[in-house]
XYZ file of C-alpha atoms in Angstrom:
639
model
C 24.958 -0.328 -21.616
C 20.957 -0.417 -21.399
C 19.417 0.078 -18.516
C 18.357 -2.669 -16.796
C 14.125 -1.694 -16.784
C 14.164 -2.056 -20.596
C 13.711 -5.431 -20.391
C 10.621 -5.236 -18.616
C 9.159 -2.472 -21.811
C 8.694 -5.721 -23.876
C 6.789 -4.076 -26.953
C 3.211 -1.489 -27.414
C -0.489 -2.158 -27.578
C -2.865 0.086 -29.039
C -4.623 1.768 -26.555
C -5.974 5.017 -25.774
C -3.491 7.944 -24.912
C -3.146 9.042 -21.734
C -4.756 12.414 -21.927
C -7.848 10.141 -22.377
C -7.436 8.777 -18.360
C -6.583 12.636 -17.254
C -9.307 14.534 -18.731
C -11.818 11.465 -17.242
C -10.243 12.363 -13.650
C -9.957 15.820 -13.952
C -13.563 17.156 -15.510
C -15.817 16.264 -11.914
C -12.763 18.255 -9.744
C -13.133 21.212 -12.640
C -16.625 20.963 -12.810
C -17.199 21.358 -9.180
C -15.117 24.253 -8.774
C -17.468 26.025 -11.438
C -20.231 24.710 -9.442
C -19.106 26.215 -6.228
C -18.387 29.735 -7.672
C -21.960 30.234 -9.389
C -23.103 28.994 -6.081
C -20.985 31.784 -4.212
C -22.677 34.343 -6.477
C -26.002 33.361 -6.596
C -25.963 33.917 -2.410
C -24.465 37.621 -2.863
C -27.411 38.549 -4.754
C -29.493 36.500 -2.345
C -28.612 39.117 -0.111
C -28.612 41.671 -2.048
C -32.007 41.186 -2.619
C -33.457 40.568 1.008
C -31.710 43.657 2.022
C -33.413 45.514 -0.324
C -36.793 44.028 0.172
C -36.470 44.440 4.378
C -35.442 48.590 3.745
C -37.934 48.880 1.119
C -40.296 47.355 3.840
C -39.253 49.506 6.730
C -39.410 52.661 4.912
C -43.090 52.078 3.409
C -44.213 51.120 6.798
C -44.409 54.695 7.841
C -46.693 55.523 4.443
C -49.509 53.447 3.903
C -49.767 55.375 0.386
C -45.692 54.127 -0.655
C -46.835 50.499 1.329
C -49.497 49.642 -0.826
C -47.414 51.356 -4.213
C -44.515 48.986 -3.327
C -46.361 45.594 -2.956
C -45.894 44.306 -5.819
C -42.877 45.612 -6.626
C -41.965 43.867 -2.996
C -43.513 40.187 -4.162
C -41.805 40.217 -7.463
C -38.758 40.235 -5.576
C -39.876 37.477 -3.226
C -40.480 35.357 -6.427
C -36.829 36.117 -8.067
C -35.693 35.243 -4.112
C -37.578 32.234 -4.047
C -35.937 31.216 -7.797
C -32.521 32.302 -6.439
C -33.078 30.259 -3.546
C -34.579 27.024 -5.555
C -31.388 27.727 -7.906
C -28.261 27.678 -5.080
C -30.176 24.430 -3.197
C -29.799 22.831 -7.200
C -26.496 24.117 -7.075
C -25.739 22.614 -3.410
C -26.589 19.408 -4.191
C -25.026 18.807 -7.802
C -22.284 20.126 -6.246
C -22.555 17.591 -3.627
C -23.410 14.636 -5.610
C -20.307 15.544 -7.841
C -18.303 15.340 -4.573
C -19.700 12.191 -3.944
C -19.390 10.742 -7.298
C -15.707 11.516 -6.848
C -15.019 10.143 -3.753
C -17.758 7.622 -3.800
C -17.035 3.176 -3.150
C -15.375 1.686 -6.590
C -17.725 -0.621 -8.224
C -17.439 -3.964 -7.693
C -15.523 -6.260 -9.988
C -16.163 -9.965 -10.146
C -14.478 -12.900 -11.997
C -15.902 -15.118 -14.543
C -14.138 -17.322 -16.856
C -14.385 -19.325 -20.102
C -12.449 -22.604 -20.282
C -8.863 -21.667 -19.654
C -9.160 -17.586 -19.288
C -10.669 -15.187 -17.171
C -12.495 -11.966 -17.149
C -14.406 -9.436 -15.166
C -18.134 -8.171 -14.903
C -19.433 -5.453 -12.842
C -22.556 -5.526 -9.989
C -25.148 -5.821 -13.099
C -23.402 -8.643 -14.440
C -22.609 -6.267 -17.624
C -18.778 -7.150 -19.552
C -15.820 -5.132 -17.668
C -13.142 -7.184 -19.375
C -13.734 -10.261 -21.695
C -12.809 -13.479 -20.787
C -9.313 -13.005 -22.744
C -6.682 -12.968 -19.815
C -4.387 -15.937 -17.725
C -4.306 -13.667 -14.479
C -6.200 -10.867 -13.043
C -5.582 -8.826 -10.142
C -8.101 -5.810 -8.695
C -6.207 -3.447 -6.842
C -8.128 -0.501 -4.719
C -7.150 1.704 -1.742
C -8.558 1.752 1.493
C -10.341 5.285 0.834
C -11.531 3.543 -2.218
C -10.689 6.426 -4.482
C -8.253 4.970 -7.065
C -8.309 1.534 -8.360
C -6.422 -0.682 -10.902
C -6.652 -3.949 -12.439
C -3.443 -5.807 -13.626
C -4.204 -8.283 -16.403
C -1.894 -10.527 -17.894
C -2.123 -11.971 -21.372
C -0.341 -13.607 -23.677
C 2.693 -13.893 -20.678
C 2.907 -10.184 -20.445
C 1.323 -7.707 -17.697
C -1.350 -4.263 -18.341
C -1.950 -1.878 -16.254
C -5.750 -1.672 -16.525
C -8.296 1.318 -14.813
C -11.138 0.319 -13.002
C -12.899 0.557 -16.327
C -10.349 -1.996 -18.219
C -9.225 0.589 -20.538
C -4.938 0.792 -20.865
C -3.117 2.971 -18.667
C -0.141 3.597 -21.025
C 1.356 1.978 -24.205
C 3.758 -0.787 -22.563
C 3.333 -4.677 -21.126
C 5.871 -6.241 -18.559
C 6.901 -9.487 -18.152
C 6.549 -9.212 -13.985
C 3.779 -7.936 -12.368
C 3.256 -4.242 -11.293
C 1.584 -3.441 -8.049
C 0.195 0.254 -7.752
C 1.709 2.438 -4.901
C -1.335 4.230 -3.519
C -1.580 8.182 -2.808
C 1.366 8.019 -5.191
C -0.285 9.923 -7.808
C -0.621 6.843 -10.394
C 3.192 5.400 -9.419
C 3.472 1.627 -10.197
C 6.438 -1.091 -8.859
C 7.561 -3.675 -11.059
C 9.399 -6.077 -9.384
C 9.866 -10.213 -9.045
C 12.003 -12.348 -7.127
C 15.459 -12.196 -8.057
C 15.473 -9.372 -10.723
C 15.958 -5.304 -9.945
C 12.894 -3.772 -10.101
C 11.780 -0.005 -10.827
C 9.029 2.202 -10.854
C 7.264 3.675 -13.592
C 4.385 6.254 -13.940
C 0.522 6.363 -15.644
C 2.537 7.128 -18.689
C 5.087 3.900 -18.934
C 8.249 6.275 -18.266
C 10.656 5.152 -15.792
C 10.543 7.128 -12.494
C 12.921 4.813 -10.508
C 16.075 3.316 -12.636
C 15.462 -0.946 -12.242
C 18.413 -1.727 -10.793
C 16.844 -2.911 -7.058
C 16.515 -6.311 -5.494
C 13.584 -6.707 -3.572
C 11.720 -3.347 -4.161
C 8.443 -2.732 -2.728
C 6.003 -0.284 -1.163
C 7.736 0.300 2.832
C 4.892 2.116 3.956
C 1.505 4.105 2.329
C -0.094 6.513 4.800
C -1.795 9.708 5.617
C 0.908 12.455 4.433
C -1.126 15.250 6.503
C -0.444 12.702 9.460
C 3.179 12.188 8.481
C 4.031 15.052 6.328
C 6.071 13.142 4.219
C 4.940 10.863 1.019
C 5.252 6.534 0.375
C 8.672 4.894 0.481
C 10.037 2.247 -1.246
C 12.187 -0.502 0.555
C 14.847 -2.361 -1.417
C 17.695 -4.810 -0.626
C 21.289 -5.123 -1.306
C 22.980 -8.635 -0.828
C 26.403 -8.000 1.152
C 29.119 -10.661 2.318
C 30.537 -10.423 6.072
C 32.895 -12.973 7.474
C 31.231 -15.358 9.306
C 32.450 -18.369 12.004
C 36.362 -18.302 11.719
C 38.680 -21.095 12.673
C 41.890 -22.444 12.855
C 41.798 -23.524 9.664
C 39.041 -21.846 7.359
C 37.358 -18.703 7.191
C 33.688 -18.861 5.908
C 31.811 -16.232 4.270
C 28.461 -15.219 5.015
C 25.836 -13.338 2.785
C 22.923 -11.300 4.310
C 20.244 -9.181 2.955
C 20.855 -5.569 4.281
C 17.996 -3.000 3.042
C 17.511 1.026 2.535
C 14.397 3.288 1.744
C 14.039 5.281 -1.062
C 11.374 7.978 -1.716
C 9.595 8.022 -5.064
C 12.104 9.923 -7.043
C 14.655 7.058 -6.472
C 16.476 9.583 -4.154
C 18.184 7.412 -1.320
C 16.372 8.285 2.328
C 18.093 5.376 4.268
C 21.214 3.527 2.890
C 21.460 -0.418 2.847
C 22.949 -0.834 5.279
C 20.441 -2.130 7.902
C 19.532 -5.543 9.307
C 15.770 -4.795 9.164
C 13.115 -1.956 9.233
C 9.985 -2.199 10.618
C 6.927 0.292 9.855
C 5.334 1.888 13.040
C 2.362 3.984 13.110
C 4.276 7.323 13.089
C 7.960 6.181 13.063
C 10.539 3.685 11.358
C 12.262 1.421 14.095
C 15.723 0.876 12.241
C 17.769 -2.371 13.352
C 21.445 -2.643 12.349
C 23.543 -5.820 11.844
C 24.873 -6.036 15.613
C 20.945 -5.701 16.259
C 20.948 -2.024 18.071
C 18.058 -0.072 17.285
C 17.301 3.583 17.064
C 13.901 5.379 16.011
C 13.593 7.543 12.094
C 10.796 9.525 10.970
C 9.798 8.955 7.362
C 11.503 11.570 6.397
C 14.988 9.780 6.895
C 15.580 11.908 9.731
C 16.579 10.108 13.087
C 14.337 10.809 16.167
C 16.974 8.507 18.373
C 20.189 7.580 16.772
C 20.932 3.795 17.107
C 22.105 2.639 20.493
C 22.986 -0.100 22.272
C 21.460 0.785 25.161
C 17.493 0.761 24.117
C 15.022 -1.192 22.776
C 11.504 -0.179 20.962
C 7.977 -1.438 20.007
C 5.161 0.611 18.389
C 2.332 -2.187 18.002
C -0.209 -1.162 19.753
C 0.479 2.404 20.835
C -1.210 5.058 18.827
C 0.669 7.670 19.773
C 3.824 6.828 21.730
C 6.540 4.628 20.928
C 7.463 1.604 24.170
C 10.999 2.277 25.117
C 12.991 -0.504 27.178
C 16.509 -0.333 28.830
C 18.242 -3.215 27.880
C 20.904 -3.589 31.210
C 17.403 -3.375 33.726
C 14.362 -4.403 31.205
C 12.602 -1.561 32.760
C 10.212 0.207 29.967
C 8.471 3.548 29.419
C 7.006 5.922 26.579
C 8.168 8.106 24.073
C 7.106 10.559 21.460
C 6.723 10.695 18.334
C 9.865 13.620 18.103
C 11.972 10.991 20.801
C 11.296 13.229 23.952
C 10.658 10.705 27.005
C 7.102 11.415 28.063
C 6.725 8.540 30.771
C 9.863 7.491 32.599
C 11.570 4.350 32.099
C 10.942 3.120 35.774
C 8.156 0.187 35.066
C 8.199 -3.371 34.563
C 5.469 -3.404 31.611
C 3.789 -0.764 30.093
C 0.773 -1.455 27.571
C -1.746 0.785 26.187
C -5.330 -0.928 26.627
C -6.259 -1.434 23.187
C -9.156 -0.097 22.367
C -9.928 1.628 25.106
C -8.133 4.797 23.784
C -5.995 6.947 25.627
C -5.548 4.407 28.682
C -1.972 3.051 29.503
C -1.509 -0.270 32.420
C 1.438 0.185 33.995
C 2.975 -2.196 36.034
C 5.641 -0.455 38.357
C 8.618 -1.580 40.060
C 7.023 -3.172 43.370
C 4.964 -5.624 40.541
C 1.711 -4.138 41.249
C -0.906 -2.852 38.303
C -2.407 0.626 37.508
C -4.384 2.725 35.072
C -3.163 5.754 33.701
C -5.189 8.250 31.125
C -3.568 9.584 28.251
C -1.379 12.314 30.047
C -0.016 9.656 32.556
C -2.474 10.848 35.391
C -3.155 8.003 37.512
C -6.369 6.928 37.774
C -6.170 3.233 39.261
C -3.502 3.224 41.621
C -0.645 0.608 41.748
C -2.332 -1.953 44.437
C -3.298 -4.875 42.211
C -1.461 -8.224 41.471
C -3.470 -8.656 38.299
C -5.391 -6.256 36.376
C -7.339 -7.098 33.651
C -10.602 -5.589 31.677
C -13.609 -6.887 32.033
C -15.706 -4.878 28.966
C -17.872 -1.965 28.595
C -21.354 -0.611 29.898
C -22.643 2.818 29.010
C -19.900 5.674 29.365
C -17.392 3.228 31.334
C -15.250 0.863 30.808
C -14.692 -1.805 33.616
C -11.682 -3.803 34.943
C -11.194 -5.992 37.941
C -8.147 -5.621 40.096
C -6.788 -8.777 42.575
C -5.078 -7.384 45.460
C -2.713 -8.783 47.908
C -4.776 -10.771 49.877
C -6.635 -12.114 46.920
C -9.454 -10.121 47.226
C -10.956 -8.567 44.102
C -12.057 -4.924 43.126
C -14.276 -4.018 40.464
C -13.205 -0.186 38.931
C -14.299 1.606 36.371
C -12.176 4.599 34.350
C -12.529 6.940 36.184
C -10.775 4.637 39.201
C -13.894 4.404 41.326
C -14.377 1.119 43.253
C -17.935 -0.545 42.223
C -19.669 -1.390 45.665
C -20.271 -5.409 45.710
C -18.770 -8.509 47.560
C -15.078 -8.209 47.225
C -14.736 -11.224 49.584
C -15.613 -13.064 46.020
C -12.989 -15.274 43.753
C -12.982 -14.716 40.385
C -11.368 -18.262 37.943
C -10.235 -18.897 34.392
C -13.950 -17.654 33.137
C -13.763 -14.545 33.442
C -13.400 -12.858 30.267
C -13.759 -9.877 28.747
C -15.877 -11.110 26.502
C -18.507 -12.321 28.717
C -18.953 -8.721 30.765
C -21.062 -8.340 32.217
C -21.379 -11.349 33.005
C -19.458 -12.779 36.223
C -18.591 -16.336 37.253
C -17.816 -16.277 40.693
C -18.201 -19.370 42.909
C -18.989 -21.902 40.307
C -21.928 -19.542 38.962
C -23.030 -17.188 36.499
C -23.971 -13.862 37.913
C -25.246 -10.526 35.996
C -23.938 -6.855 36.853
C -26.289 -4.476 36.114
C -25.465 -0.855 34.711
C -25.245 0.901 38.335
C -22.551 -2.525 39.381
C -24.941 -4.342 41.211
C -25.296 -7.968 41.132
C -28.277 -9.502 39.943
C -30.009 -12.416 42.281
C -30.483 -14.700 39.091
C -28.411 -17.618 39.187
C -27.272 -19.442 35.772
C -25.787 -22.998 34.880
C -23.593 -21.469 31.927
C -23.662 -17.975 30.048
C -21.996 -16.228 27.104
C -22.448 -12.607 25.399
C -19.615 -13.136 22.705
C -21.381 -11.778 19.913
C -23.760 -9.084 21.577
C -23.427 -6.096 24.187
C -26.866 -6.019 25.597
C -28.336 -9.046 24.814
C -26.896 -12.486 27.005
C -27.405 -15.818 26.735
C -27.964 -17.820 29.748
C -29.107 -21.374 30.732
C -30.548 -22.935 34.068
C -29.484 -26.441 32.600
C -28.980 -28.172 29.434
C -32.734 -27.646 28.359
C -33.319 -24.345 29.153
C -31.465 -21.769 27.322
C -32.684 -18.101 26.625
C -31.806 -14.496 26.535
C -32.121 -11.602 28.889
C -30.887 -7.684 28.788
C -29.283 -5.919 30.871
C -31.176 -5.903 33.681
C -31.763 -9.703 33.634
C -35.388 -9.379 31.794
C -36.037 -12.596 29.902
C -36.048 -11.257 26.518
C -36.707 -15.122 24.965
C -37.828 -17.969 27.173
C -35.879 -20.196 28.611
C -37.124 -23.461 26.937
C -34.627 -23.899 23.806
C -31.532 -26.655 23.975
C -29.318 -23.513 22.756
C -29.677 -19.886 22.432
C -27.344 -16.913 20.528
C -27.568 -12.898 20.340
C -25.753 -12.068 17.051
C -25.304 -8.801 17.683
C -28.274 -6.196 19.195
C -31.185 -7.348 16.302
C -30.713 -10.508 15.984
C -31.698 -14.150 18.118
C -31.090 -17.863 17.424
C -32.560 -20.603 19.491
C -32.425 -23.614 18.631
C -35.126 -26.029 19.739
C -35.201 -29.784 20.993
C -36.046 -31.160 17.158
C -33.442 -29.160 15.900
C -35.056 -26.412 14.373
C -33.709 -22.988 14.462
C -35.923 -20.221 15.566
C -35.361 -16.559 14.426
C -36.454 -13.609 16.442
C -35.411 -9.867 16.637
C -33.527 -8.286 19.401
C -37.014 -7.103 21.197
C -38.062 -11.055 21.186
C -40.108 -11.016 18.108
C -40.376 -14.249 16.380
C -39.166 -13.833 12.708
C -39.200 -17.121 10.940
C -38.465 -20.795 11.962
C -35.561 -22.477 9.670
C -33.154 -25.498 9.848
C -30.011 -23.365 9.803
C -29.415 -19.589 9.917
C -26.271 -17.678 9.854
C -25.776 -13.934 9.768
C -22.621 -12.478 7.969
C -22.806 -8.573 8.226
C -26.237 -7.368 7.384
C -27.170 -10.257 5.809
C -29.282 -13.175 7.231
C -28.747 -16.894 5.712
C -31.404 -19.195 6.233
C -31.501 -23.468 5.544
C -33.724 -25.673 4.653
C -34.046 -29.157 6.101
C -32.303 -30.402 2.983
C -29.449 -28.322 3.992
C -29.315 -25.542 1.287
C -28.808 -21.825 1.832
C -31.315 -18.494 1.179
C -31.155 -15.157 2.027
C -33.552 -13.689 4.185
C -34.458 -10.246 5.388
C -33.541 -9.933 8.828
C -36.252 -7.319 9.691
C -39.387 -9.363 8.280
C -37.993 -12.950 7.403
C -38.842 -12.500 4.432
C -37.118 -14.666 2.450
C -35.417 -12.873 -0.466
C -33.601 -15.589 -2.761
C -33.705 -19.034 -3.736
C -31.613 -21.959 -2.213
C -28.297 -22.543 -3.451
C -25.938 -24.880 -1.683
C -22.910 -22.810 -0.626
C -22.377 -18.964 -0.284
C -19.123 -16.945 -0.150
C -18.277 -13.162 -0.192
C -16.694 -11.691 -2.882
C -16.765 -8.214 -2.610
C -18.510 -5.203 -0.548
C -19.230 -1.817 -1.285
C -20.811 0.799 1.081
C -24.475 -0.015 -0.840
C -23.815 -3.763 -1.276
C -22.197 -7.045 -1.267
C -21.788 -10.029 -3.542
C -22.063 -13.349 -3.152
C -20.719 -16.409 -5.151
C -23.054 -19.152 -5.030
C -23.104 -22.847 -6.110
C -25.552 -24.982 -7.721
C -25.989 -29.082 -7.405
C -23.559 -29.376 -10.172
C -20.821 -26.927 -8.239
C -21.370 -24.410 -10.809
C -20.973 -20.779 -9.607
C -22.903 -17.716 -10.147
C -23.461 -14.174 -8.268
C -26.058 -12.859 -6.296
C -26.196 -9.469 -4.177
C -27.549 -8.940 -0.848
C -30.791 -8.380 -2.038
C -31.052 -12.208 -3.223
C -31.028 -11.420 -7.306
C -29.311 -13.235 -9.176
C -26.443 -11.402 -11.522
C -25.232 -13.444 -12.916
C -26.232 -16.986 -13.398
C -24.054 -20.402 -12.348
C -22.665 -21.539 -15.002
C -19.325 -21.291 -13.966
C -17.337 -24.451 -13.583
C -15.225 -24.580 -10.284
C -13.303 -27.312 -10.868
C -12.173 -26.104 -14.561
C -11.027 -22.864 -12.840
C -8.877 -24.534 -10.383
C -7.222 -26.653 -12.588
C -6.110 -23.859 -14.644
C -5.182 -21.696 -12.242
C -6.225 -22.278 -8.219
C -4.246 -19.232 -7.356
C -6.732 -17.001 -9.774
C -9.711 -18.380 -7.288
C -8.310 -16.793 -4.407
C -9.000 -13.110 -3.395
C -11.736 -13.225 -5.923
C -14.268 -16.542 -4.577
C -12.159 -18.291 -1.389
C -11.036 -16.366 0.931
C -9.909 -16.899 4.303
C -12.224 -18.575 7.191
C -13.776 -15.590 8.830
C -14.195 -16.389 12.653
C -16.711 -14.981 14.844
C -19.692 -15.428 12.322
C -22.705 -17.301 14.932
C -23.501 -20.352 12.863
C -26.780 -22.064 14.177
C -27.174 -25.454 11.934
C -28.851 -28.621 12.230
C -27.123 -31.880 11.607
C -29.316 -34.425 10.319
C -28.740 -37.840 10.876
C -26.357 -40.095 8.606
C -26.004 -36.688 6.238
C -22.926 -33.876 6.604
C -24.627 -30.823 6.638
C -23.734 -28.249 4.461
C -23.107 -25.042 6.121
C -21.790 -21.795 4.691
C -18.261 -21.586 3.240
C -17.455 -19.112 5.029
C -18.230 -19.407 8.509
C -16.014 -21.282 11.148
């Protein structure tokens, strides 16, 4: 009997061998290696040479006859030091910029198509991949070190390189997905069908014979010590409800690890398996839990007894006692490091290292990260308020109803604690208080400010507020309450620390830097990143510098963010007839719009996403002016 992966190996393309791919990968890693040894040498006989020249020097010092002999003898060696030197700081940084090249941000890959088929160009706009393919899929990691693109054609799947060249000889009929830090490991599985793995070469690694399989978990082996798993499932039949006068028969999905030889590290035998940050929580089919490392060893054998959650601790893994409820922490290796004695425990993400406890009386504390107390348990509700300078804040509600305003290290902020804080007070607006139907500002020493305000916000920025007297008079001040822009606009934003909108009674936006500098006047800016968007009254979009103004591209009527690197990011752009084309941060062009939307999505609307739509991104400050009897069109991707 075949195996059941053949089916997948559906016939060869000429491509290049394999050793092509390896030598590519392998010459910068051998190549620096050479670099660092002639580097190591040429420093020996750097100081070989010095040592020389200092004794020489120190012996001809006592004899002015051997001093004035030895000069030149003594500056010809300072010259071959000086070429030595020149020569290791060459050395240092091709060495370096090999490094870099090796471990430097993929290039970016972006999709263009002709009628029905797609293809990819790079950040020039130069061919990756002609325009010869029904699907394509970019893969890289998050270290952006390794990345893949899977192409299908003709109904059958490549495995691509960044560079569009063939992996190995063989095309699948389902789609691979790359395991990452695997060492060029691929899973090739669809819905309904055992899948396998297979390597850079096309041989079979893991036999396909696996429902379900995927990539469990991909993380930091010097973290974990151990390498990627791969979850599969196994369909078993139970009895289910039984009566009088039937039996019925239920089937459920059990599932089991494997690691990347196919060896078994967890049978199928388990209801569900979740991925922690350092452990596997492991739920059976009477739903008990119990705690594995990814290893397949157990840290707590299942139990009926205990419960466990590892979302938002770092380092410890939540432990509750089912009969009481009552929680505490545990370690990575199961060893109880805080006792099970409180009604909630949470660690304050992302203040790290800080655990709120809530004990058994019902009242709130603050605990650092070896479960010293620092806020003792005297508060009803305990919530933070933000961040200023070295110190995080939180206010505490007591008994009485009074409230408390402590930072980390527990001490009590001197101001009115006969005050009542309401529904306003977020984190995101510290520090900015509303307390008795007003706005208020804490300065950095915890004092409150005498300036009154109608309404206030800081959502966006963390020294820069927005505040208003009334409806007409919105500005910004710091952090000490100086006005930083006037208060005479109908609405006014910080988006982030270096950048102001304010928008004024005509509807024009104004621009200025975080110092109060005037930029440029606009009728709509947005800023996504590092990269200012500016409107016209018509509505359209350019970029613009966001130190000068300057504006950098021309209009186009909607923008949306393909890709990113560490040195840039794309944008798709549309013309008047909904054609698309690329442009970088910089505002050039790369590629012009000639791209029809509409044919794209007919063919395939599924190709469009991950490449030009993407989800809404929230958060984005969107000033934009809406002009009378006329929708105006703001970016794509803003909320």
């Amino acid at each position: 009997m075949t195996e059941a992966g053949h089916c997948f190996e559906a016939k060869r393309i000429p491509c290049r061998p394999a050793r092509y791919v390896e030598k590519k990968i392998s010459t910068p890693c051998n190549l620096l290696e050479f670099l660092r040894h002639i580097n190591k040498i040429i420093v020996v006989l750097q100081w070989c040479f010095l040592s020389g020249c200092l004794t020489d020097f120190a012996s001809g010092g006592n004899n002015a006859e051997n001093q004035s002999s030895e000069v030149p003898k003594v500056e010809e060696m300072k010259r071959f030091l000086s070429v030595l030197l020149a020569l290791s700081l060459l050395m240092g940084v091709t060495s370096f910029s090999v490094r870099a090249q090796n471990y430097r941000d993929l290039p970016p890959r972006l999709l263009v198509w002709q009628d029905t088929l797609f293809g990819l160009i790079d950040g020039s706009g130069k061919s990756v991949l002609p325009c010869e393919y029904e699907r394509l899929l970019t893969y890289d990691d998050e270290a952006n070190t390794e990345g893949y693109i899977i192409a299908k054609r003709d109904g059958l799947w490549d495995i691509l390189d960044w560079n569009g060249q063939p992996i190995h000889p063989y095309r699948y009929d389902a789609r691979p997905t790359p395991i990452y830090n695997s060492g060029g490991l691929f899973v090739i599985c669809e819905d309904d069908k055992p899948g396998g793995v297979v390597n850079s070469k096309g041989d079979t690694v893991v036999p396909f014979r696996y429902l379900n399989l995927s990539k469990f978990a991909t993380f930091n082996s010097s973290k974990t010590g151990a390498s990627p798993l791969l979850s599969y499932s196994v369909e078993k039949t139970s009895n289910g409800d039984e009566t009088s006068s039937n039996r019925t028969k239920r089937k459920q999905m059990l599932r089991g690890l494997l690691d990347l030889n196919g060896r078994e590290v967890l049978a199928p035998v388990y209801k569900s398996l979740f991925c922690g940050d350092n452990v596997i929580i492991v739920t059976d089919t009477n739903d008990y839990e119990g705690l594995m490392d990814f290893k397949g060893e157990w840290i707590r054998p299942i139990s009926p007894l205990y419960t466990y959650d590892n979302y938002y601790y770092d380092f410890y893994v939540s432990i509750t006692e089912r009969r009481t409820r009552l929680q505490g922490l545990i370690s990575d290796d199961g060893k109880i490091v805080l006792p099970i004695e409180y009604q909630e425990v949470w660690s304050l993400y992302p203040i790290e290292g800080l655990i709120k406890a809530k004990d058994r009386s019902g009242l709130w504390g603050i605990m650092d990260a070896h479960f010293q107390l620092l806020i003792p348990h005297r508060y009803t509700e305990l919530n933070a308020l933000g961040e200023m300078g070295d110190s995080y804040y939180f206010y505490g509600v007591l008994r009485d109803g009074q409230v408390e305003i402590i930072d980390t290290a527990g001490h009590i902020v001197s101001i009115d604690t006969t005050i009542r804080f309401d529904n306003d007070n977020i984190p995101y607006s510290f520090p900015l208080l509303h307390v008795n139907n007003i706005w208020r500002l804490m300065d950095p020493t915890g004092k409150l400010l005498p300036q009154h305000y109608s309404d206030a916000s800081n959502y966006w920025s963390s020294t820069l507020m927005s505040v208003a007297t009334d409806s007409l008079h919105h500005g910004i001040v710091d952090l000490w309450g100086n006005v930083v822009v006037p208060l005479r606009y109908v609405e006014a934003d910080a988006d982030g620390d270096d950048i102001i909108f304010a928008r004024c009674p005509s509807g024009k936006v104004e621009v200025f830097n975080g110092k109060g500098r005037k930029l440029l006047s606009c009728w709509g800016a947005q800023r996504e990143g590092n990269v200012l968007f500016v409107a016209n009254k018509k509505g359209i979009w350019a970029i613009a510098d966001s130190r000068t103004g300057k504006r950098l591209s021309r209009y186009y009527y909607m923008w949306e963010r393909v890709c990113s690197s560490s040195a840039e990011t794309y944008w798709a752009v549309y013309d008047t007839n909904n054609r698309i084309g690329y442009v970088n941060a910089r505002g050039r062009e790369i590629f012009p719009c000639s791209l029809d939307e509409e044919r794209a999505t007919a063919v395939s609307s599924e190709q469009l996403y991950g490449y030009i739509y993407h989800e809404c991104s929230c958060g984005d400050l969107i000033y934009y002016f809406i002009m009378p009897n006329r929708r105006y069109n703001k970016p794509k991707g803003g909320c």
